[in-house]
Short mmCIF file of C-alpha atoms in Angstrom, two decimals:
data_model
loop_
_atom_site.label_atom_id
_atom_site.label_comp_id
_atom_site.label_asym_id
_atom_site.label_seq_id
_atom_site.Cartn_x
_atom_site.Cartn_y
_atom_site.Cartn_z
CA UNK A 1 61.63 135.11 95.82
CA UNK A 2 60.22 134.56 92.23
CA UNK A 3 59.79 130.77 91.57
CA UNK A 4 61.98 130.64 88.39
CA UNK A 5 63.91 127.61 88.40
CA UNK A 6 62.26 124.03 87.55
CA UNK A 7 65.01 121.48 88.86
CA UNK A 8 62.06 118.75 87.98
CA UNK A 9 59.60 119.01 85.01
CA UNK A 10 56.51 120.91 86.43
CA UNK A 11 57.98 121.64 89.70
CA UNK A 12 59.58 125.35 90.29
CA UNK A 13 61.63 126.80 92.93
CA UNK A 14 63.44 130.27 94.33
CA UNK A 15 67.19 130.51 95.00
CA UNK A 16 66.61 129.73 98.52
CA UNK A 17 68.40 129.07 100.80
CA UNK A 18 70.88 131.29 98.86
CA UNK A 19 69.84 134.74 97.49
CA UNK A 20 68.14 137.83 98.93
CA UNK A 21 65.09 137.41 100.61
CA UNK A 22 63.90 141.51 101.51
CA UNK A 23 60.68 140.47 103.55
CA UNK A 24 60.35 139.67 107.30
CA UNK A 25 60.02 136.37 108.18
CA UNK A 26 58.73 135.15 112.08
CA UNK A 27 61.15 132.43 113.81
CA UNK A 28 59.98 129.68 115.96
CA UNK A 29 59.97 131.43 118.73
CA UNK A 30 57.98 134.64 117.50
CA UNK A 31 60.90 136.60 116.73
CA UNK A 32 61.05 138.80 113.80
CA UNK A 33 64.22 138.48 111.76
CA UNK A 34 65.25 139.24 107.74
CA UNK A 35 63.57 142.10 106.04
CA UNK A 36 66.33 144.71 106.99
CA UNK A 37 69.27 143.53 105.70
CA UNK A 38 70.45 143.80 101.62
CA UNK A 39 68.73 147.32 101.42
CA UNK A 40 71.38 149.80 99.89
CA UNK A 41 71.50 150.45 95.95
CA UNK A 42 73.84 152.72 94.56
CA UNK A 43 74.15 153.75 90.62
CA UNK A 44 76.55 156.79 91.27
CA UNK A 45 79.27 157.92 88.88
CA UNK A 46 81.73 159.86 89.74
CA UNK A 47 84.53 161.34 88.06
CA UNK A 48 87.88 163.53 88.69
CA UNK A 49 89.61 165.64 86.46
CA UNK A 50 93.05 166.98 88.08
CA UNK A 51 96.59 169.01 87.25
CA UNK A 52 99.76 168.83 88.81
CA UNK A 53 102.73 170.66 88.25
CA UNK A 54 105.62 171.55 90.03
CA UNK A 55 108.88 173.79 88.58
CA UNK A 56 112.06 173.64 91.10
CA UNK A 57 114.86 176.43 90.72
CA UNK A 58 118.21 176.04 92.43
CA UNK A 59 119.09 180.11 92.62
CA UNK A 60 122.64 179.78 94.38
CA UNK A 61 123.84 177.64 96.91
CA UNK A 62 122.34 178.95 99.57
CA UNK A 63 118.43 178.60 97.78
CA UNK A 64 116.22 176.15 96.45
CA UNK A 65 113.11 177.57 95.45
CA UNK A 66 110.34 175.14 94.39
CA UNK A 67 106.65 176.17 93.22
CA UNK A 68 103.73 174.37 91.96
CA UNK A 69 100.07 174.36 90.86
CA UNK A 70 97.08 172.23 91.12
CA UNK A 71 93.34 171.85 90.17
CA UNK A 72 90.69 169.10 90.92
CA UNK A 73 87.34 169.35 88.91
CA UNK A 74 85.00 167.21 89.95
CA UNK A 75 81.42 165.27 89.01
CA UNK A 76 79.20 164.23 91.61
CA UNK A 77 76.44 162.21 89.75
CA UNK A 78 75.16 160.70 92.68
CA UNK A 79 71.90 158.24 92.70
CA UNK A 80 72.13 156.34 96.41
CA UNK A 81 69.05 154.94 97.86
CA UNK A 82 68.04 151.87 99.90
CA UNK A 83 64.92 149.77 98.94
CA UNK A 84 62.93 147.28 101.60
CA UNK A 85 59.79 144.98 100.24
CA UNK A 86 58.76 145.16 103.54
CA UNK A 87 58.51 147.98 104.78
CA UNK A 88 58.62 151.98 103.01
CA UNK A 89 59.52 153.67 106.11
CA UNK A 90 63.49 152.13 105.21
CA UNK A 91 63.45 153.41 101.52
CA UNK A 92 65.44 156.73 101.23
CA UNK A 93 67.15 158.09 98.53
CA UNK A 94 70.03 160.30 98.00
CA UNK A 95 70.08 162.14 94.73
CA UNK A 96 71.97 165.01 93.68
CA UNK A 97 74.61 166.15 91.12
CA UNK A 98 77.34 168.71 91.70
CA UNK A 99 80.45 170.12 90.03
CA UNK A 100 82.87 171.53 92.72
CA UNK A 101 86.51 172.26 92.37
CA UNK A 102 89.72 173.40 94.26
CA UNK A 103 92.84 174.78 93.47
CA UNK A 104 95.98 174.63 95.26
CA UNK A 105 99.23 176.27 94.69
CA UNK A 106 102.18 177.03 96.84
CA UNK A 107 105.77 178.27 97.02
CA UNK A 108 108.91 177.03 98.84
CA UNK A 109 112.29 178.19 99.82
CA UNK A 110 114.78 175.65 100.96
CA UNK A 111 117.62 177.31 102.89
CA UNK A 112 121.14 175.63 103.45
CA UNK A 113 123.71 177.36 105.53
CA UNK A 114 126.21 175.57 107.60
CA UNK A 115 124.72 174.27 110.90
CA UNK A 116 121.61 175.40 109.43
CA UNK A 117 118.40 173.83 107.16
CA UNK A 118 115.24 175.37 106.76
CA UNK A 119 112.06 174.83 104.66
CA UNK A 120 109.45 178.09 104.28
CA UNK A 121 106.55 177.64 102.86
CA UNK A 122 103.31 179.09 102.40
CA UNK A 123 100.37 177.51 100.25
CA UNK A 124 97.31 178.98 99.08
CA UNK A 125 93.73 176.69 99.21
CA UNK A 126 90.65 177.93 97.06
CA UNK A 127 87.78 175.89 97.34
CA UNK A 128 84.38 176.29 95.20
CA UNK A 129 81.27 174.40 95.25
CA UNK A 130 80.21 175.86 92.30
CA UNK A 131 76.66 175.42 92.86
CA UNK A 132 73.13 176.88 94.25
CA UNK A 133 71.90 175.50 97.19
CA UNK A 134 68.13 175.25 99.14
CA UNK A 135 67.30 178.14 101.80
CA UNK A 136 65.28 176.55 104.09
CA UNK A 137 64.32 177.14 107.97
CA UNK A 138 65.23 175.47 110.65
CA UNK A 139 61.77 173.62 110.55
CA UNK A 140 60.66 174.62 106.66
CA UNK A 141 57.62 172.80 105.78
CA UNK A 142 59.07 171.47 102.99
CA UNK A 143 61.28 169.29 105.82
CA UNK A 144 58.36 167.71 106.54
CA UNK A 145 56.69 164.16 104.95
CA UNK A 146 54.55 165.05 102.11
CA UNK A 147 56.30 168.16 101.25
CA UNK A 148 59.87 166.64 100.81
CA UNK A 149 59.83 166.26 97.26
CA UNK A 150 58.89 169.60 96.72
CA UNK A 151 62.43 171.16 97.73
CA UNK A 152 64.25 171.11 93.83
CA UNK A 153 61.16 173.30 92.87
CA UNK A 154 59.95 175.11 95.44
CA UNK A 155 62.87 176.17 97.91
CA UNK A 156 64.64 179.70 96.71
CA UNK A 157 68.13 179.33 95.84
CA UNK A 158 71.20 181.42 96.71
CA UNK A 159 74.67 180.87 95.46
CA UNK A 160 77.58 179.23 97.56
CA UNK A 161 80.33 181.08 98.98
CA UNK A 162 83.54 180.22 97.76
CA UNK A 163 86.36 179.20 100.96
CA UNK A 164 90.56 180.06 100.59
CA UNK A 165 93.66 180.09 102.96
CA UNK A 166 96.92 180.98 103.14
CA UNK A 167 98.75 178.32 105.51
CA UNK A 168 102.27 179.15 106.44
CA UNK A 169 104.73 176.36 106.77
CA UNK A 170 108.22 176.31 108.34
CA UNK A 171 110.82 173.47 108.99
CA UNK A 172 114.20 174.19 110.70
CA UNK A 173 116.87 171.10 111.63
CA UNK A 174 120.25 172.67 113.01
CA UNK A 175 122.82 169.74 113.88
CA UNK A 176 124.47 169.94 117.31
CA UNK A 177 127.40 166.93 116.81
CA UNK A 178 127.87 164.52 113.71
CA UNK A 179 125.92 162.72 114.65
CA UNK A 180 122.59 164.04 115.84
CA UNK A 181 120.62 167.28 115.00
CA UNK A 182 117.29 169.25 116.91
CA UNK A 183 114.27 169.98 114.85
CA UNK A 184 111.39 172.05 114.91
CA UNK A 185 108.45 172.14 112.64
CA UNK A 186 105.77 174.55 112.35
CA UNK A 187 102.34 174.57 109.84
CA UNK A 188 99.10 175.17 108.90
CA UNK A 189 97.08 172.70 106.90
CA UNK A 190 93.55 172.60 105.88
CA UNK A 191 91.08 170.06 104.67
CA UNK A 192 87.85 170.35 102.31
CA UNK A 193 84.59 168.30 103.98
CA UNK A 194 83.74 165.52 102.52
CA UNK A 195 80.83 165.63 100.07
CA UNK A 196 78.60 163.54 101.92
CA UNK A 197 78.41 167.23 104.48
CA UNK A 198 78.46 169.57 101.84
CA UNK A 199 75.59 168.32 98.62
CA UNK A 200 73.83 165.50 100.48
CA UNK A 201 70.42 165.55 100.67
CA UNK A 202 68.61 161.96 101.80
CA UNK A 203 64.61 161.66 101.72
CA UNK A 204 62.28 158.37 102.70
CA UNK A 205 59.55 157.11 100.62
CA UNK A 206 57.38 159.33 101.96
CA UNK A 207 59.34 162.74 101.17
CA UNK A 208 60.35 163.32 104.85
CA UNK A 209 63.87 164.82 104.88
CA UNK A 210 66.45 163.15 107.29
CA UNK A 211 69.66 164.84 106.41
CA UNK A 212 70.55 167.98 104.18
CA UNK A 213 73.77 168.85 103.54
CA UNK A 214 75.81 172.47 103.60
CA UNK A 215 77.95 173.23 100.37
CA UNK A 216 79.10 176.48 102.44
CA UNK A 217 80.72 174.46 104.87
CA UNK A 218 84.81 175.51 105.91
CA UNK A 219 87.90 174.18 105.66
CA UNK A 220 88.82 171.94 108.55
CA UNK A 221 92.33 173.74 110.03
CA UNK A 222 95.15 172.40 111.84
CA UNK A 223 97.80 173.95 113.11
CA UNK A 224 100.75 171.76 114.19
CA UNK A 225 104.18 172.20 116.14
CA UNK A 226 106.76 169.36 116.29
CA UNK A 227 109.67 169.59 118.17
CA UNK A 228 112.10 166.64 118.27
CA UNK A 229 115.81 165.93 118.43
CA UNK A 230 117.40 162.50 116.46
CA UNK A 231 120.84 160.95 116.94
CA UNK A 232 122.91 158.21 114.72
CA UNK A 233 124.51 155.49 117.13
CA UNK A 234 127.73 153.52 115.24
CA UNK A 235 126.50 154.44 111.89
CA UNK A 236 123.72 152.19 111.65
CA UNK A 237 120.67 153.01 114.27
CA UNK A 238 118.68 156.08 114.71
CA UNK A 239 117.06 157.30 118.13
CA UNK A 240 114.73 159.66 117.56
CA UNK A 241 112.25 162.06 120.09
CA UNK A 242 109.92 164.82 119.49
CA UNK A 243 106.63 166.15 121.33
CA UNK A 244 103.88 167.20 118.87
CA UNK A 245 100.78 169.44 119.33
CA UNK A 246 97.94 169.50 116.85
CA UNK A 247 95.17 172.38 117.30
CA UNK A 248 92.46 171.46 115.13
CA UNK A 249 89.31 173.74 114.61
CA UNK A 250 85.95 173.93 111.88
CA UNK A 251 85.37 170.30 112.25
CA UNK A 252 82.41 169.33 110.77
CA UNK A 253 79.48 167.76 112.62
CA UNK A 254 76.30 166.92 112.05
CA UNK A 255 73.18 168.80 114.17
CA UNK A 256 69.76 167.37 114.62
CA UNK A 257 66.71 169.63 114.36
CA UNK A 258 63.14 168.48 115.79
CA UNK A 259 60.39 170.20 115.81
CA UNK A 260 57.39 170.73 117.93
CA UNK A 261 54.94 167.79 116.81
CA UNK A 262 57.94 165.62 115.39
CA UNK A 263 56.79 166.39 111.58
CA UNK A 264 60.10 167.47 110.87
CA UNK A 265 63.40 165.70 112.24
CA UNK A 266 66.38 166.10 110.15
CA UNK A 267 70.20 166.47 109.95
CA UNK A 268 72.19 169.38 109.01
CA UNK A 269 76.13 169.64 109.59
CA UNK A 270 77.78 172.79 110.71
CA UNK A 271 82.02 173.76 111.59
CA UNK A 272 81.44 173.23 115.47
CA UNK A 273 83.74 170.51 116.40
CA UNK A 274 87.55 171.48 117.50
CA UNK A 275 90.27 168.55 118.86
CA UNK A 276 93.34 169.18 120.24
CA UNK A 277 96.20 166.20 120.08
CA UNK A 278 99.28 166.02 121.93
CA UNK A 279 102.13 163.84 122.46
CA UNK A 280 105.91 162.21 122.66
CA UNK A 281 106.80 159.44 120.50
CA UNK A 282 110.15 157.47 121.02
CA UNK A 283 111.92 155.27 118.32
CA UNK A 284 114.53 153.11 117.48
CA UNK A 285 115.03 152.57 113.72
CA UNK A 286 117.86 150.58 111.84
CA UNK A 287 117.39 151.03 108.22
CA UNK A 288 120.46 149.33 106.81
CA UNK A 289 122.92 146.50 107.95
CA UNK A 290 123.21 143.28 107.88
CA UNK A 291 120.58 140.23 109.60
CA UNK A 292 117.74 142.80 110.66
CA UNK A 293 116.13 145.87 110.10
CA UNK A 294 113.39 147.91 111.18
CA UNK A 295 111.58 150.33 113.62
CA UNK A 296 109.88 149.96 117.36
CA UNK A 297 107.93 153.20 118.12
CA UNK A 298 106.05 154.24 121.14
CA UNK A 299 103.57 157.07 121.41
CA UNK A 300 101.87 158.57 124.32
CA UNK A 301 98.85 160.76 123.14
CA UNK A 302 96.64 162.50 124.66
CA UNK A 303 93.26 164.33 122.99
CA UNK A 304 90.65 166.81 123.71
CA UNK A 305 87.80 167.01 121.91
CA UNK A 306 84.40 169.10 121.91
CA UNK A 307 81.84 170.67 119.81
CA UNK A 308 80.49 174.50 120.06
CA UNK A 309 76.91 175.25 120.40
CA UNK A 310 74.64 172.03 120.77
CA UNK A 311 74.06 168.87 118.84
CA UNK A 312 70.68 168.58 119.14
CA UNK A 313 67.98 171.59 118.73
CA UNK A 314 64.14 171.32 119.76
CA UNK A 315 61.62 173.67 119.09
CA UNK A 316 60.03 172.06 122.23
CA UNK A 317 61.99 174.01 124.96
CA UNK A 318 60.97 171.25 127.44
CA UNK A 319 62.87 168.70 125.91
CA UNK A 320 66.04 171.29 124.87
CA UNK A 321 66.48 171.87 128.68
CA UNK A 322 66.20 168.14 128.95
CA UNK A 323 68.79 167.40 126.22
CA UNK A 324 71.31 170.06 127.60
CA UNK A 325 71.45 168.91 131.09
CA UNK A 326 72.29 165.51 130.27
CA UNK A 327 75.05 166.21 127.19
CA UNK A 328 78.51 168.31 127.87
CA UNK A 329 80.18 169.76 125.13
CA UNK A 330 83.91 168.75 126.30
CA UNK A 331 84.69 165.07 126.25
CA UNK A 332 87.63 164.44 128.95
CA UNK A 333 90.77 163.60 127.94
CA UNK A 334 92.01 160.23 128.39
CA UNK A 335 95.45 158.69 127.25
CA UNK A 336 95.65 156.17 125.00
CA UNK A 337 99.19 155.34 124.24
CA UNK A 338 100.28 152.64 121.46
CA UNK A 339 102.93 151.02 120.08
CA UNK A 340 104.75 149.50 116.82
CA UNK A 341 106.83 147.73 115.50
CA UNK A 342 108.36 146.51 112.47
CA UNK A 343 111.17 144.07 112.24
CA UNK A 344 113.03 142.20 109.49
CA UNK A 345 115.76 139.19 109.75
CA UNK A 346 117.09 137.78 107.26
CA UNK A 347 120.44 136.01 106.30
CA UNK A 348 123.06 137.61 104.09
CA UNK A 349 124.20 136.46 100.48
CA UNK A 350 126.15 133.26 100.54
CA UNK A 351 125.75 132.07 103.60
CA UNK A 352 125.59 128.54 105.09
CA UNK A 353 127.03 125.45 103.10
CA UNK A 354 126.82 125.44 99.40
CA UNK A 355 125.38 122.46 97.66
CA UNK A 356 125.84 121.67 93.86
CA UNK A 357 126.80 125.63 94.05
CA UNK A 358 123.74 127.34 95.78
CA UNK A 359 123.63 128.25 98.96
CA UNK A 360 120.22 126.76 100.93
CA UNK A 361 120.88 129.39 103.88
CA UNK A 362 120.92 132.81 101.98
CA UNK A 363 118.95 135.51 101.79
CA UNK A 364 116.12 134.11 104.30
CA UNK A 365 113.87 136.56 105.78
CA UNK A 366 111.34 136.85 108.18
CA UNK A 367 108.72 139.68 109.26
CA UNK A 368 107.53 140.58 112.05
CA UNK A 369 104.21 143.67 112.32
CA UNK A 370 103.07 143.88 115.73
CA UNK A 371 100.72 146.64 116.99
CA UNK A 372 99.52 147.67 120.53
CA UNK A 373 97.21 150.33 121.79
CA UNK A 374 95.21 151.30 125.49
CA UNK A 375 92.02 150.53 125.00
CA UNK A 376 89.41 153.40 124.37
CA UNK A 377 86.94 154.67 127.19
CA UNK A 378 83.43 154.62 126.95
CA UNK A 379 80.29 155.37 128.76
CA UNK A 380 78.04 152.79 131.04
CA UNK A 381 75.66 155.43 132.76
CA UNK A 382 71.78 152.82 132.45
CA UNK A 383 70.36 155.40 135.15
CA UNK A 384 70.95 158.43 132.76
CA UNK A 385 72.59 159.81 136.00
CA UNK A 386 74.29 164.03 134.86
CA UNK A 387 77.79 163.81 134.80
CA UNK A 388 78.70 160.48 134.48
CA UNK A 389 80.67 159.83 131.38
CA UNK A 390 83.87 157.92 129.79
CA UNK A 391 83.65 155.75 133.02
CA UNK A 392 84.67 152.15 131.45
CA UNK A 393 88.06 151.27 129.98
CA UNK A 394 87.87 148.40 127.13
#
């Protein structure tokens, strides 16, 4: 908007109609438009430190043992914030900086026995955030406008607890014929939330606080089973079928707090969201040959998912009665299966007519990606009417 450029002596101009106008402007019609786009800044640096290593054994024939050990050290230096000419109540900033780590490590037995393969594992997860972190009520004052700032000095600290787990892991394949085998595999896995749930902490102009993050925050677990059997047809394709569950708990979610005169309206995450996934998937897979190769897989799924506890807390018991009469905590679940597909053709080596000794014809290849899915459900309730929910298909 500054009037820099002089494209005739005595005469200056902005970058319009290109560049980044941040203020509001009124159409012909009376409509507001501009002033909210182009907002975000972000001078963050962040930086990873990690070690890997891994040490396999072969003891006899019957035993491969295979151990390892990582670490991730990292440095959150993190300076987000959005910035409107127009109008303060869009400038927030996110500021913090934070040193967590993790280490992994984890030990595996391979067993081979005729008619007989299987993995067992078990891997241990320690998680730090390696910092101190704000105790503040539900609705602290220092949520509020005016008092935001305040927090890095005036909030009493306590020390973050530290999260590990031991996940078990177990594969087993035992062939039946030559030419096809059953499988079953068995394991626990876990996930560290991301840092925007665990350090973030995101303030207006003003100093009124609109999320806060929770460095003592879980791992996110699954446990999954496969089951699935595979057979080889002529040597060169591969039918494959297997059911799969997935229980997954300690989800993280975000929770909205609101207090009685609306000074204080904020966002704090918590472990209360939990999915369960199950399915069959079918395939048919050629991986070598000649003139094509590739994969078509189908997949029926079906998932659950919910939250514990509520999403939304008022101190105004009016409106919390309100809120929980019109929000379940199970969504239904609703199939949505898809499909895939990934195909090759191509012509072998010397083939077609040769001219002047090269063969125009060889070696030509085509792809093919295609992709299908159900289309998700959603909710069309205008009326606000209890119980309706999920009741349009895209």
């Amino acid at each position: 908007t500054t009037r820099r450029y002089e494209p005739v002596p005595g005469y200056f101009t902005d970058e319009a109609p290109f560049g980044y106008y941040g203020s509001g402007l009124t159409g012909i019609d009376g409509m507001s438009m501009g002033g909210w786009m182009n907002l975000g800044r972000d001078n963050s640096t962040i930086s990873t430190t990690q070690f890997h290593g891994d040490l396999v054994a072969q003891l006899n024939e019957y035993n491969q043992v295979k151990v390892g050990l990582e670490a991730t050290y990292n440095d959150y230096n993190i300076k987000s914030f959005t910035e409107s000419p127009s109008m303060d109540t869009w400038n927030r900033s996110q500021v913090f900086r934070e040193f967590p780590y993790r280490i992994g490590a984890y030990l595996q037995d391979k067993l081979e026995f005729k008619g007989f393969i299987a993995n067992l594992g078990l891997r241990l997860d320690y998680s730090s955030a390696n910092s101190q972190w704000f105790q503040l009520a539900e609705y602290d004052i220092l949520l509020r406008a005016g008092y935001g700032d305040l927090i890095e000095t005036d909030a009493p600290l306590k020390e973050t607890k530290a999260n590990w787990y031991l996940s078990p892991r177990l594969g087993v394949a035992h062939p039946i014929t030559e030419n096809s085998k059953l499988y079953f595999n068995y394991g626990h896995f876990t996930q560290e939330a991301a840092s925007a749930y665990r350090f973030q902490l995101q303030r207006e102009s003003n100093g009124l606080v609109t999320s806060i993050g929770n460095p003592n925050l879980a791992y996110e677990k699954t446990v999954a089973y496969e089951l699935g059997y595979e057979h080889s047809l002529f040597g060169q394709f591969l039918i494959s079928a297997s059911g799969y569950y997935k229980d997954i708990t300690d989800q993280p979610g975000w929770i909205t707090y609101t207090n009685l005169n609306g000074s204080v309206r904020y966002q704090r995450p918590a472990n209360n969201n939990y999915e369960d996934i199950r399915g069959l998937e079918l395939s048919l897979s050629r991986r070598a040959g000649t003139w094509f190769q590739g994969f078509v897989n189908y997949t029926y799924e079906v998932q659950t998912a919910g939250f514990f506890g509520l999403l939304e807390y008022y101190e105004d018991p009016n409106k919390q009665r309100e809120y929980e009469r019109l929000n379940p905590t199970l969504s239904r679940p609703h199939a949505q299966p898809y499909a895939r597909a990934n195909l090759s053709f191509y012509t072998p080596g010397a083939y077609g007519p040769a001219w002047f000794g090269q063969h125009l014809l060889e070696n030509l290849r085509i792809d093919f990606l295609a992709n299908w899915k159900a289309g998700a459900y959603t909710t069309y309730n205008p009326n606000s009417i209890p119980g309706v929910r999920d009741n349009v298909q895209w």
